PDB file of C-alpha atoms in Angstrom:
ATOM      1  CA  MET N   1      29.951 -16.042 -16.981  1.00  0.00           C
ATOM      2  CA  ARG N   2      27.283 -17.677 -13.952  1.00  0.00           C
ATOM      3  CA  TRP N   3      25.444 -14.668 -13.916  1.00  0.00           C
ATOM      4  CA  ASP N   4      25.693 -14.014 -17.564  1.00  0.00           C
ATOM      5  CA  GLY N   5      21.706 -14.286 -18.822  1.00  0.00           C
ATOM      6  CA  VAL N   6      20.223 -14.812 -15.370  1.00  0.00           C
ATOM      7  CA  SER N   7      18.173 -11.963 -14.832  1.00  0.00           C
ATOM      8  CA  GLU N   8      17.108 -12.332 -18.458  1.00  0.00           C
ATOM      9  CA  PHE N   9      16.128 -14.927 -18.268  1.00  0.00           C
ATOM     10  CA  VAL N  10      13.740 -14.083 -14.912  1.00  0.00           C
ATOM     11  CA  TYR N  11      12.681 -11.115 -16.741  1.00  0.00           C
ATOM     12  CA  VAL N  12      11.729 -13.954 -19.575  1.00  0.00           C
ATOM     13  CA  ALA N  13       9.609 -15.856 -17.202  1.00  0.00           C
ATOM     14  CA  GLU N  14       7.339 -13.167 -15.543  1.00  0.00           C
ATOM     15  CA  TYR N  15       5.864 -10.931 -18.689  1.00  0.00           C
ATOM     16  CA  GLU N  16       6.334 -14.331 -20.672  1.00  0.00           C
ATOM     17  CA  SER N  17       7.352 -12.386 -23.370  1.00  0.00           C
ATOM     18  CA  PHE N  18      10.977 -11.914 -25.182  1.00  0.00           C
ATOM     19  CA  THR N  19      10.320  -9.126 -26.125  1.00  0.00           C
ATOM     20  CA  ARG N  20       8.249  -6.846 -23.119  1.00  0.00           C
ATOM     21  CA  ALA N  21      11.831  -8.636 -21.139  1.00  0.00           C
ATOM     22  CA  ALA N  22      13.812  -6.604 -23.989  1.00  0.00           C
ATOM     23  CA  LYS N  23      11.709  -3.146 -23.076  1.00  0.00           C
ATOM     24  CA  GLU N  24      12.085  -3.415 -19.010  1.00  0.00           C
ATOM     25  CA  LEU N  25      15.784  -4.514 -19.390  1.00  0.00           C
ATOM     26  CA  GLY N  26      16.561  -1.547 -21.969  1.00  0.00           C
ATOM     27  CA  ILE N  27      18.564  -4.045 -24.504  1.00  0.00           C
ATOM     28  CA  SER N  28      17.262  -5.980 -28.002  1.00  0.00           C
ATOM     29  CA  THR N  29      15.229  -8.767 -28.052  1.00  0.00           C
ATOM     30  CA  ALA N  30      17.743 -10.367 -30.076  1.00  0.00           C
ATOM     31  CA  GLN N  31      20.477 -10.101 -26.693  1.00  0.00           C
ATOM     32  CA  VAL N  32      17.606 -11.303 -24.050  1.00  0.00           C
ATOM     33  CA  SER N  33      17.315 -14.764 -26.871  1.00  0.00           C
ATOM     34  CA  ARG N  34      21.255 -15.016 -27.974  1.00  0.00           C
ATOM     35  CA  GLN N  35      22.077 -14.820 -23.696  1.00  0.00           C
ATOM     36  CA  ILE N  36      19.107 -17.564 -22.822  1.00  0.00           C
ATOM     37  CA  SER N  37      20.288 -19.867 -26.137  1.00  0.00           C
ATOM     38  CA  ALA N  38      24.083 -19.382 -24.064  1.00  0.00           C
ATOM     39  CA  LEU N  39      22.863 -19.453 -19.964  1.00  0.00           C
ATOM     40  CA  GLU N  40      20.481 -22.952 -20.837  1.00  0.00           C
ATOM     41  CA  LYS N  41      23.513 -24.355 -23.367  1.00  0.00           C
ATOM     42  CA  ARG N  42      26.145 -23.806 -19.904  1.00  0.00           C
ATOM     43  CA  LEU N  43      23.400 -25.625 -18.028  1.00  0.00           C
ATOM     44  CA  ASN N  44      23.174 -28.034 -20.624  1.00  0.00           C
ATOM     45  CA  ILE N  45      19.006 -27.594 -19.364  1.00  0.00           C
ATOM     46  CA  LYS N  46      16.064 -26.768 -21.598  1.00  0.00           C
ATOM     47  CA  LEU N  47      14.398 -23.528 -19.330  1.00  0.00           C
ATOM     48  CA  LEU N  48      11.965 -22.478 -21.621  1.00  0.00           C
ATOM     49  CA  TYR N  49       8.872 -23.697 -23.848  1.00  0.00           C
ATOM     50  CA  ARG N  50       9.009 -21.174 -26.570  1.00  0.00           C
ATOM     51  CA  THR N  51       6.518 -21.322 -29.284  1.00  0.00           C
ATOM     52  CA  THR N  52       5.169 -18.656 -31.957  1.00  0.00           C
ATOM     53  CA  ARG N  53       2.584 -16.948 -29.337  1.00  0.00           C
ATOM     54  CA  LYS N  54       4.031 -18.118 -26.287  1.00  0.00           C
ATOM     55  CA  VAL N  55       7.007 -18.600 -23.567  1.00  0.00           C
ATOM     56  CA  SER N  56       6.529 -21.287 -20.727  1.00  0.00           C
ATOM     57  CA  LEU N  57       8.829 -22.256 -17.939  1.00  0.00           C
ATOM     58  CA  THR N  58       9.447 -26.411 -17.985  1.00  0.00           C
ATOM     59  CA  GLU N  59      10.245 -28.307 -14.811  1.00  0.00           C
ATOM     60  CA  GLU N  60      13.856 -26.562 -14.019  1.00  0.00           C
ATOM     61  CA  GLY N  61      13.090 -24.242 -15.443  1.00  0.00           C
ATOM     62  CA  ARG N  62      10.617 -23.481 -13.028  1.00  0.00           C
ATOM     63  CA  VAL N  63      12.891 -23.975 -10.477  1.00  0.00           C
ATOM     64  CA  PHE N  64      15.625 -22.300 -11.246  1.00  0.00           C
ATOM     65  CA  TYR N  65      13.181 -19.375 -11.143  1.00  0.00           C
ATOM     66  CA  GLN N  66      12.654 -19.555  -7.983  1.00  0.00           C
ATOM     67  CA  HIS N  67      16.133 -19.853  -7.157  1.00  0.00           C
ATOM     68  CA  CYS N  68      16.496 -16.995  -9.147  1.00  0.00           C
ATOM     69  CA  ARG N  69      14.732 -14.689  -8.045  1.00  0.00           C
ATOM     70  CA  SER N  70      15.343 -14.868  -4.934  1.00  0.00           C
ATOM     71  CA  VAL N  71      18.771 -14.350  -5.621  1.00  0.00           C
ATOM     72  CA  LEU N  72      18.191 -10.988  -7.367  1.00  0.00           C
ATOM     73  CA  ASP N  73      15.886 -10.014  -4.917  1.00  0.00           C
ATOM     74  CA  GLY N  74      18.578 -10.832  -2.103  1.00  0.00           C
ATOM     75  CA  LEU N  75      20.948  -8.388  -4.130  1.00  0.00           C
ATOM     76  CA  ASP N  76      18.260  -5.685  -4.724  1.00  0.00           C
ATOM     77  CA  ALA N  77      17.515  -5.635  -0.768  1.00  0.00           C
ATOM     78  CA  ALA N  78      21.866  -5.122  -0.272  1.00  0.00           C
ATOM     79  CA  GLU N  79      22.162  -2.258  -3.871  1.00  0.00           C
ATOM     80  CA  GLN N  80      19.599  -0.737  -1.507  1.00  0.00           C
ATOM     81  CA  ALA N  81      19.980  -0.732   2.222  1.00  0.00           C
ATOM     82  CA  VAL N  82      23.175   0.743   1.145  1.00  0.00           C
ATOM     83  CA  SER N  83      22.606   3.353  -1.324  1.00  0.00           C
ATOM     84  CA  ASN N  84      19.575   3.747   1.643  1.00  0.00           C
ATOM     85  CA  LEU N  85      22.708   5.296   3.948  1.00  0.00           C
ATOM     86  CA  GLN N  86      23.580   7.755   2.160  1.00  0.00           C
ATOM     87  CA  SER N  87      19.815   8.763   0.123  1.00  0.00           C
ATOM     88  CA  LYS N  88      16.566   9.857   0.823  1.00  0.00           C
ATOM     89  CA  PRO N  89      14.155   8.005  -0.360  1.00  0.00           C
ATOM     90  CA  GLN N  90      13.218   8.971  -4.231  1.00  0.00           C
ATOM     91  CA  GLY N  91      11.766   7.495  -7.627  1.00  0.00           C
ATOM     92  CA  ARG N  92       8.693   7.439  -8.548  1.00  0.00           C
ATOM     93  CA  ILE N  93       6.007   5.158  -7.418  1.00  0.00           C
ATOM     94  CA  LYS N  94       3.439   4.317  -9.389  1.00  0.00           C
ATOM     95  CA  LEU N  95      -0.675   2.780  -8.540  1.00  0.00           C
ATOM     96  CA  THR N  96      -4.177   1.822  -8.762  1.00  0.00           C
ATOM     97  CA  ALA N  97      -6.681   2.407  -7.012  1.00  0.00           C
ATOM     98  CA  PRO N  98     -10.501   2.871  -7.112  1.00  0.00           C
ATOM     99  CA  VAL N  99     -11.893   5.631  -8.796  1.00  0.00           C
ATOM    100  CA  THR N 100     -14.485   6.750  -6.031  1.00  0.00           C
ATOM    101  CA  TYR N 101     -12.066   5.973  -3.479  1.00  0.00           C
ATOM    102  CA  GLY N 102      -8.829   7.404  -4.218  1.00  0.00           C
ATOM    103  CA  GLU N 103     -10.479  10.078  -5.304  1.00  0.00           C
ATOM    104  CA  GLN N 104     -11.800  11.416  -1.766  1.00  0.00           C
ATOM    105  CA  GLN N 105      -9.942   8.373   1.109  1.00  0.00           C
ATOM    106  CA  LEU N 106      -6.667   7.455  -0.771  1.00  0.00           C
ATOM    107  CA  LEU N 107      -4.986  10.651  -2.501  1.00  0.00           C
ATOM    108  CA  PRO N 108      -5.624  13.744  -0.274  1.00  0.00           C
ATOM    109  CA  LEU N 109      -2.726  11.334   1.969  1.00  0.00           C
ATOM    110  CA  VAL N 110      -0.653  10.534  -1.036  1.00  0.00           C
ATOM    111  CA  ASN N 111      -0.798  14.223  -1.443  1.00  0.00           C
ATOM    112  CA  ASP N 112       0.646  14.840   2.641  1.00  0.00           C
ATOM    113  CA  PHE N 113       2.799  11.688   2.658  1.00  0.00           C
ATOM    114  CA  MET N 114       4.276  14.268  -0.811  1.00  0.00           C
ATOM    115  CA  MET N 115       5.161  16.656   1.345  1.00  0.00           C
ATOM    116  CA  GLN N 116       6.382  14.899   3.750  1.00  0.00           C
ATOM    117  CA  TYR N 117       9.233  13.655   0.728  1.00  0.00           C
ATOM    118  CA  SER N 118       9.413  16.061  -1.932  1.00  0.00           C
ATOM    119  CA  ASP N 119      12.252  13.932  -3.304  1.00  0.00           C
ATOM    120  CA  ILE N 120       9.263  10.692  -4.034  1.00  0.00           C
ATOM    121  CA  GLU N 121       7.201  12.047  -7.924  1.00  0.00           C
ATOM    122  CA  VAL N 122       3.110   9.285  -8.011  1.00  0.00           C
ATOM    123  CA  THR N 123       1.376   8.589 -10.761  1.00  0.00           C
ATOM    124  CA  ALA N 124      -2.250   7.260  -9.982  1.00  0.00           C
ATOM    125  CA  PHE N 125      -4.835   5.819 -12.024  1.00  0.00           C
ATOM    126  CA  LEU N 126      -7.606   5.678 -10.475  1.00  0.00           C
ATOM    127  CA  SER N 127     -10.254   3.168 -12.402  1.00  0.00           C
ATOM    128  CA  ASN N 128     -12.291   0.001 -11.062  1.00  0.00           C
ATOM    129  CA  GLN N 129     -11.549  -2.582 -13.354  1.00  0.00           C
ATOM    130  CA  LYS N 130      -8.627  -4.777 -11.945  1.00  0.00           C
ATOM    131  CA  ILE N 131      -5.456  -3.841 -13.919  1.00  0.00           C
ATOM    132  CA  ASP N 132      -2.939  -5.952 -14.254  1.00  0.00           C
ATOM    133  CA  LEU N 133      -0.007  -4.697 -11.989  1.00  0.00           C
ATOM    134  CA  ILE N 134       3.410  -6.783 -13.858  1.00  0.00           C
ATOM    135  CA  GLU N 135       1.560  -5.941 -17.318  1.00  0.00           C
ATOM    136  CA  GLY N 136       1.292  -2.124 -16.500  1.00  0.00           C
ATOM    137  CA  GLY N 137       4.014  -1.920 -14.556  1.00  0.00           C
ATOM    138  CA  TYR N 138       2.477  -0.586 -11.511  1.00  0.00           C
ATOM    139  CA  ASP N 139       4.503  -0.859  -8.613  1.00  0.00           C
ATOM    140  CA  LEU N 140       1.372  -0.657  -5.736  1.00  0.00           C
ATOM    141  CA  ALA N 141      -1.997  -1.581  -6.000  1.00  0.00           C
ATOM    142  CA  ILE N 142      -5.466  -0.520  -3.540  1.00  0.00           C
ATOM    143  CA  ARG N 143      -7.689  -3.264  -3.722  1.00  0.00           C
ATOM    144  CA  ILE N 144     -11.179  -3.628  -1.464  1.00  0.00           C
ATOM    145  CA  GLY N 145     -13.567  -6.815  -0.483  1.00  0.00           C
ATOM    146  CA  LYS N 146     -12.205 -10.361  -0.826  1.00  0.00           C
ATOM    147  CA  LEU N 147      -8.560 -11.311  -2.737  1.00  0.00           C
ATOM    148  CA  SER N 148      -8.445 -13.251  -5.595  1.00  0.00           C
ATOM    149  CA  ASP N 149      -5.195 -12.535  -6.451  1.00  0.00           C
ATOM    150  CA  SER N 150      -2.963 -15.087  -5.271  1.00  0.00           C
ATOM    151  CA  THR N 151       0.143 -14.407  -7.050  1.00  0.00           C
ATOM    152  CA  MET N 152       0.766 -11.534  -5.000  1.00  0.00           C
ATOM    153  CA  MET N 153       1.314 -10.003  -1.837  1.00  0.00           C
ATOM    154  CA  ALA N 154      -1.315  -7.446   0.674  1.00  0.00           C
ATOM    155  CA  LYS N 155      -1.138  -5.400   3.763  1.00  0.00           C
ATOM    156  CA  LYS N 156      -4.442  -4.067   4.823  1.00  0.00           C
ATOM    157  CA  LEU N 157      -4.745  -1.821   5.057  1.00  0.00           C
ATOM    158  CA  SER N 158      -8.726   0.037   6.478  1.00  0.00           C
ATOM    159  CA  HIS N 159     -12.397  -1.357   6.248  1.00  0.00           C
ATOM    160  CA  ARG N 160     -14.978   0.282   4.770  1.00  0.00           C
ATOM    161  CA  THR N 161     -18.342  -0.672   5.506  1.00  0.00           C
ATOM    162  CA  ASN N 162     -21.274  -0.437   3.802  1.00  0.00           C
ATOM    163  CA  PHE N 163     -24.318   1.156   4.543  1.00  0.00           C
ATOM    164  CA  VAL N 164     -28.798   0.511   3.062  1.00  0.00           C
ATOM    165  CA  CYS N 165     -29.785   3.988   3.767  1.00  0.00           C
ATOM    166  CA  ALA N 166     -32.677   6.685   2.828  1.00  0.00           C
ATOM    167  CA  ALA N 167     -34.486  10.344   2.379  1.00  0.00           C
ATOM    168  CA  PRO N 168     -37.305  10.958   5.374  1.00  0.00           C
ATOM    169  CA  SER N 169     -39.371  12.317   2.901  1.00  0.00           C
ATOM    170  CA  TYR N 170     -38.950   8.563   1.057  1.00  0.00           C
ATOM    171  CA  LEU N 171     -39.441   6.728   4.483  1.00  0.00           C
ATOM    172  CA  ASN N 172     -42.494   9.484   4.855  1.00  0.00           C
ATOM    173  CA  LYS N 173     -44.495   8.629   1.676  1.00  0.00           C
ATOM    174  CA  TYR N 174     -43.269   4.959   0.829  1.00  0.00           C
ATOM    175  CA  GLY N 175     -42.952   3.477   4.398  1.00  0.00           C
ATOM    176  CA  THR N 176     -39.322   1.828   6.395  1.00  0.00           C
ATOM    177  CA  PRO N 177     -38.410  -1.450   4.696  1.00  0.00           C
ATOM    178  CA  HIS N 178     -37.909  -3.747   8.346  1.00  0.00           C
ATOM    179  CA  ALA N 179     -36.483  -7.086   6.189  1.00  0.00           C
ATOM    180  CA  LEU N 180     -34.919  -7.781   3.239  1.00  0.00           C
ATOM    181  CA  SER N 181     -37.989  -8.900   1.030  1.00  0.00           C
ATOM    182  CA  GLU N 182     -39.915  -5.814   1.742  1.00  0.00           C
ATOM    183  CA  LEU N 183     -37.215  -4.041  -0.866  1.00  0.00           C
ATOM    184  CA  SER N 184     -38.578  -6.182  -4.013  1.00  0.00           C
ATOM    185  CA  GLN N 185     -41.646  -3.808  -3.304  1.00  0.00           C
ATOM    186  CA  HIS N 186     -39.496  -0.428  -2.807  1.00  0.00           C
ATOM    187  CA  ASN N 187     -37.317   2.098  -5.710  1.00  0.00           C
ATOM    188  CA  CYS N 188     -33.526   0.592  -5.269  1.00  0.00           C
ATOM    189  CA  LEU N 189     -31.411   2.500  -6.357  1.00  0.00           C
ATOM    190  CA  LEU N 190     -28.133   0.176  -8.429  1.00  0.00           C
ATOM    191  CA  GLY N 191     -25.124   1.157  -8.893  1.00  0.00           C
ATOM    192  CA  THR N 192     -22.846  -0.802 -11.346  1.00  0.00           C
ATOM    193  CA  ARG N 193     -24.686  -4.267 -10.187  1.00  0.00           C
ATOM    194  CA  ASP N 194     -27.507  -5.474  -9.694  1.00  0.00           C
ATOM    195  CA  TYR N 195     -27.754  -7.175  -6.335  1.00  0.00           C
ATOM    196  CA  TRP N 196     -26.774  -5.598  -2.837  1.00  0.00           C
ATOM    197  CA  HIS N 197     -24.950  -7.505  -0.037  1.00  0.00           C
ATOM    198  CA  PHE N 198     -26.280  -8.941   2.750  1.00  0.00           C
ATOM    199  CA  ILE N 199     -25.087 -10.756   5.660  1.00  0.00           C
ATOM    200  CA  ASP N 200     -29.076 -13.207   6.449  1.00  0.00           C
ATOM    201  CA  THR N 201     -30.047 -13.278   9.864  1.00  0.00           C
ATOM    202  CA  ASP N 202     -33.494 -14.016   9.403  1.00  0.00           C
ATOM    203  CA  PRO N 203     -34.463 -16.820  11.825  1.00  0.00           C
ATOM    204  CA  ARG N 204     -36.335 -18.676  10.356  1.00  0.00           C
ATOM    205  CA  ALA N 205     -33.793 -20.076   8.006  1.00  0.00           C
ATOM    206  CA  SER N 206     -31.438 -21.608   9.972  1.00  0.00           C
ATOM    207  CA  LYS N 207     -29.366 -22.964   7.731  1.00  0.00           C
ATOM    208  CA  ASP N 208     -28.211 -19.593   6.234  1.00  0.00           C
ATOM    209  CA  ALA N 209     -28.477 -17.823   9.370  1.00  0.00           C
ATOM    210  CA  GLY N 210     -25.591 -15.994   9.597  1.00  0.00           C
ATOM    211  CA  LYS N 211     -24.150 -15.817   5.690  1.00  0.00           C
ATOM    212  CA  GLU N 212     -23.075 -13.242   4.066  1.00  0.00           C
ATOM    213  CA  ARG N 213     -25.973 -13.138   1.124  1.00  0.00           C
ATOM    214  CA  ASN N 214     -26.379 -11.973  -3.023  1.00  0.00           C
ATOM    215  CA  LEU N 215     -29.913 -10.628  -2.897  1.00  0.00           C
ATOM    216  CA  ARG N 216     -31.144  -8.866  -6.363  1.00  0.00           C
ATOM    217  CA  VAL N 217     -33.077  -5.789  -6.437  1.00  0.00           C
ATOM    218  CA  SER N 218     -34.098  -3.310  -9.020  1.00  0.00           C
ATOM    219  CA  GLY N 219     -35.898   0.098  -9.338  1.00  0.00           C
ATOM    220  CA  SER N 220     -35.769   3.297 -11.988  1.00  0.00           C
ATOM    221  CA  ILE N 221     -32.231   4.369 -11.603  1.00  0.00           C
ATOM    222  CA  GLN N 222     -28.638   2.946 -12.215  1.00  0.00           C
ATOM    223  CA  TYR N 223     -25.472   5.326 -12.582  1.00  0.00           C
ATOM    224  CA  ASN N 224     -22.212   4.127 -11.875  1.00  0.00           C
ATOM    225  CA  SER N 225     -21.599   6.801  -9.576  1.00  0.00           C
ATOM    226  CA  GLY N 226     -21.078   7.108  -5.825  1.00  0.00           C
ATOM    227  CA  HIS N 227     -22.223  10.574  -5.772  1.00  0.00           C
ATOM    228  CA  SER N 228     -25.102   9.910  -8.015  1.00  0.00           C
ATOM    229  CA  LEU N 229     -26.861   7.942  -6.352  1.00  0.00           C
ATOM    230  CA  VAL N 230     -26.048  10.006  -3.008  1.00  0.00           C
ATOM    231  CA  ASP N 231     -27.653  12.885  -4.584  1.00  0.00           C
ATOM    232  CA  ALA N 232     -31.355  11.305  -5.651  1.00  0.00           C
ATOM    233  CA  ALA N 233     -31.362   9.879  -2.315  1.00  0.00           C
ATOM    234  CA  LEU N 234     -31.175  12.382  -0.927  1.00  0.00           C
ATOM    235  CA  LYS N 235     -34.079  13.615  -2.879  1.00  0.00           C
ATOM    236  CA  GLY N 236     -36.201  10.445  -2.089  1.00  0.00           C
ATOM    237  CA  LEU N 237     -35.784   8.844  -5.409  1.00  0.00           C
ATOM    238  CA  GLY N 238     -35.496   5.984  -3.391  1.00  0.00           C
ATOM    239  CA  ILE N 239     -33.171   3.393  -1.300  1.00  0.00           C
ATOM    240  CA  VAL N 240     -29.014   2.846  -1.854  1.00  0.00           C
ATOM    241  CA  GLN N 241     -26.475   1.060  -0.752  1.00  0.00           C
ATOM    242  CA  LEU N 242     -22.979   2.399  -0.354  1.00  0.00           C
ATOM    243  CA  PRO N 243     -19.791   2.580   0.994  1.00  0.00           C
ATOM    244  CA  ASP N 244     -19.464   4.578   4.370  1.00  0.00           C
ATOM    245  CA  TYR N 245     -17.290   7.519   2.896  1.00  0.00           C
ATOM    246  CA  TYR N 246     -20.320   8.513   0.257  1.00  0.00           C
ATOM    247  CA  VAL N 247     -23.080   8.037   2.668  1.00  0.00           C
ATOM    248  CA  GLN N 248     -21.569   9.248   6.844  1.00  0.00           C
ATOM    249  CA  LYS N 249     -22.386  12.897   7.027  1.00  0.00           C
ATOM    250  CA  HIS N 250     -25.388  12.026   5.608  1.00  0.00           C
ATOM    251  CA  LEU N 251     -26.494   9.698   8.389  1.00  0.00           C
ATOM    252  CA  ALA N 252     -24.709  12.325  10.767  1.00  0.00           C
ATOM    253  CA  SER N 253     -27.399  15.383   9.580  1.00  0.00           C
ATOM    254  CA  GLY N 254     -29.988  12.770   9.405  1.00  0.00           C
ATOM    255  CA  GLU N 255     -30.236  13.656   5.976  1.00  0.00           C
ATOM    256  CA  LEU N 256     -30.463   9.849   5.297  1.00  0.00           C
ATOM    257  CA  ILE N 257     -31.590   7.012   7.972  1.00  0.00           C
ATOM    258  CA  SER N 258     -29.720   3.993   7.376  1.00  0.00           C
ATOM    259  CA  LEU N 259     -32.340   0.913   7.345  1.00  0.00           C
ATOM    260  CA  LEU N 260     -32.080  -2.636   8.318  1.00  0.00           C
ATOM    261  CA  ASP N 261     -28.752  -2.943  10.203  1.00  0.00           C
ATOM    262  CA  ASP N 262     -29.500  -5.713  12.037  1.00  0.00           C
ATOM    263  CA  TYR N 263     -28.859  -7.698   8.113  1.00  0.00           C
ATOM    264  CA  ARG N 264     -25.937  -5.678   7.026  1.00  0.00           C
ATOM    265  CA  GLU N 265     -22.426  -7.560   5.743  1.00  0.00           C
ATOM    266  CA  PRO N 266     -19.813  -7.327   7.490  1.00  0.00           C
ATOM    267  CA  GLU N 267     -16.774  -4.573   6.866  1.00  0.00           C
ATOM    268  CA  GLU N 268     -14.914  -4.912   3.923  1.00  0.00           C
ATOM    269  CA  SER N 269     -10.408  -4.602   4.497  1.00  0.00           C
ATOM    270  CA  ILE N 270      -8.957  -2.125   2.078  1.00  0.00           C
ATOM    271  CA  TRP N 271      -5.670  -3.851   1.222  1.00  0.00           C
ATOM    272  CA  ALA N 272      -2.330  -2.617  -0.254  1.00  0.00           C
ATOM    273  CA  ILE N 273      -1.735  -5.069  -2.718  1.00  0.00           C
ATOM    274  CA  TYR N 274       2.041  -5.650  -4.222  1.00  0.00           C
ATOM    275  CA  PRO N 275       4.078  -8.851  -6.380  1.00  0.00           C
ATOM    276  CA  HIS N 276       4.936 -11.123  -4.314  1.00  0.00           C
ATOM    277  CA  ASN N 277       8.111 -11.394  -6.646  1.00  0.00           C
ATOM    278  CA  ARG N 278       9.199  -7.825  -6.026  1.00  0.00           C
ATOM    279  CA  GLN N 279      10.694  -6.177  -2.684  1.00  0.00           C
ATOM    280  CA  LEU N 280       8.784  -3.349  -1.753  1.00  0.00           C
ATOM    281  CA  SER N 281      11.109  -0.522  -1.613  1.00  0.00           C
ATOM    282  CA  PRO N 282      12.075   1.871   1.296  1.00  0.00           C
ATOM    283  CA  LYS N 283       9.892   4.521  -1.319  1.00  0.00           C
ATOM    284  CA  ILE N 284       6.620   2.316  -1.479  1.00  0.00           C
ATOM    285  CA  ARG N 285       7.149   0.326   1.692  1.00  0.00           C
ATOM    286  CA  LEU N 286       7.456   3.648   3.795  1.00  0.00           C
ATOM    287  CA  LEU N 287       4.031   4.918   1.856  1.00  0.00           C
ATOM    288  CA  VAL N 288       1.915   1.902   2.573  1.00  0.00           C
ATOM    289  CA  ASP N 289       2.891   2.188   5.915  1.00  0.00           C
ATOM    290  CA  TYR N 290       1.710   5.906   5.307  1.00  0.00           C
ATOM    291  CA  LEU N 291      -1.603   4.897   4.625  1.00  0.00           C
ATOM    292  CA  ALA N 292      -1.821   2.660   7.581  1.00  0.00           C
ATOM    293  CA  GLU N 293      -1.135   4.805   9.998  1.00  0.00           C
ATOM    294  CA  HIS N 294      -3.524   7.552   8.487  1.00  0.00           C
ATOM    295  CA  LEU N 295      -6.407   4.604   7.509  1.00  0.00           C
ATOM    296  CA  ALA N 296      -6.971   2.662  10.226  1.00  0.00           C
TER     297      ALA N 296
END
């Protein structure tokens, strides 16, 4: 009896929806409602505020949720630990990642990982939009740069560096910029944003020296494709700022020249994130550890 309604309450608290909780639990919405009402009656405490548009926790509900979530996590971990003694990692992992990074860096490693663990299945959705993991039912997301979602746990996998560069043909024709102020005189090839990231190292601006700076730039091209921007830069159409995995081989071959290195922003971290109220299952932990080892 003490367990009745607990799982239903936790799912409603996390999804803020009786309907979504019922779907996740594989039962009817009416059954979820009955179980939680019985739980509230048994505790003699109101756990949830219910309106036609929203479900939210009461103060007592928040306290009860934290304890119930910990108990359920412990139960999941105990069941998984016993299961792991007798079985190989298996099941589906649903993940999301930025498009180009996913294509070039992540998914080839995921393929290698799956060659070692044939009982694991992976569904990957590549998008440059930040997807709600809970709402989308994702186990894992790969994010680049600063993390803003404090409700997620995170593990650093690697880092990337942004380079400003141009083809020798462009520089021979239009000259080489040596200061950030000179970029206004050049054709800057834009991605989805009209500004670039730098570190301000100008000694004349002592109060801002060493601080990160977003510099607005402009040019004749704006693409939402890194590959197309690289192609434009290689053909001498302008200066571009892109992550290392787009331009590294072209810098090494001399097809592109790195510019404004003294102003280059710090490395951006690459993270694996997952919901804070979930214990990492063995299959996800294995994948995260594998990525951390091979991306480092």
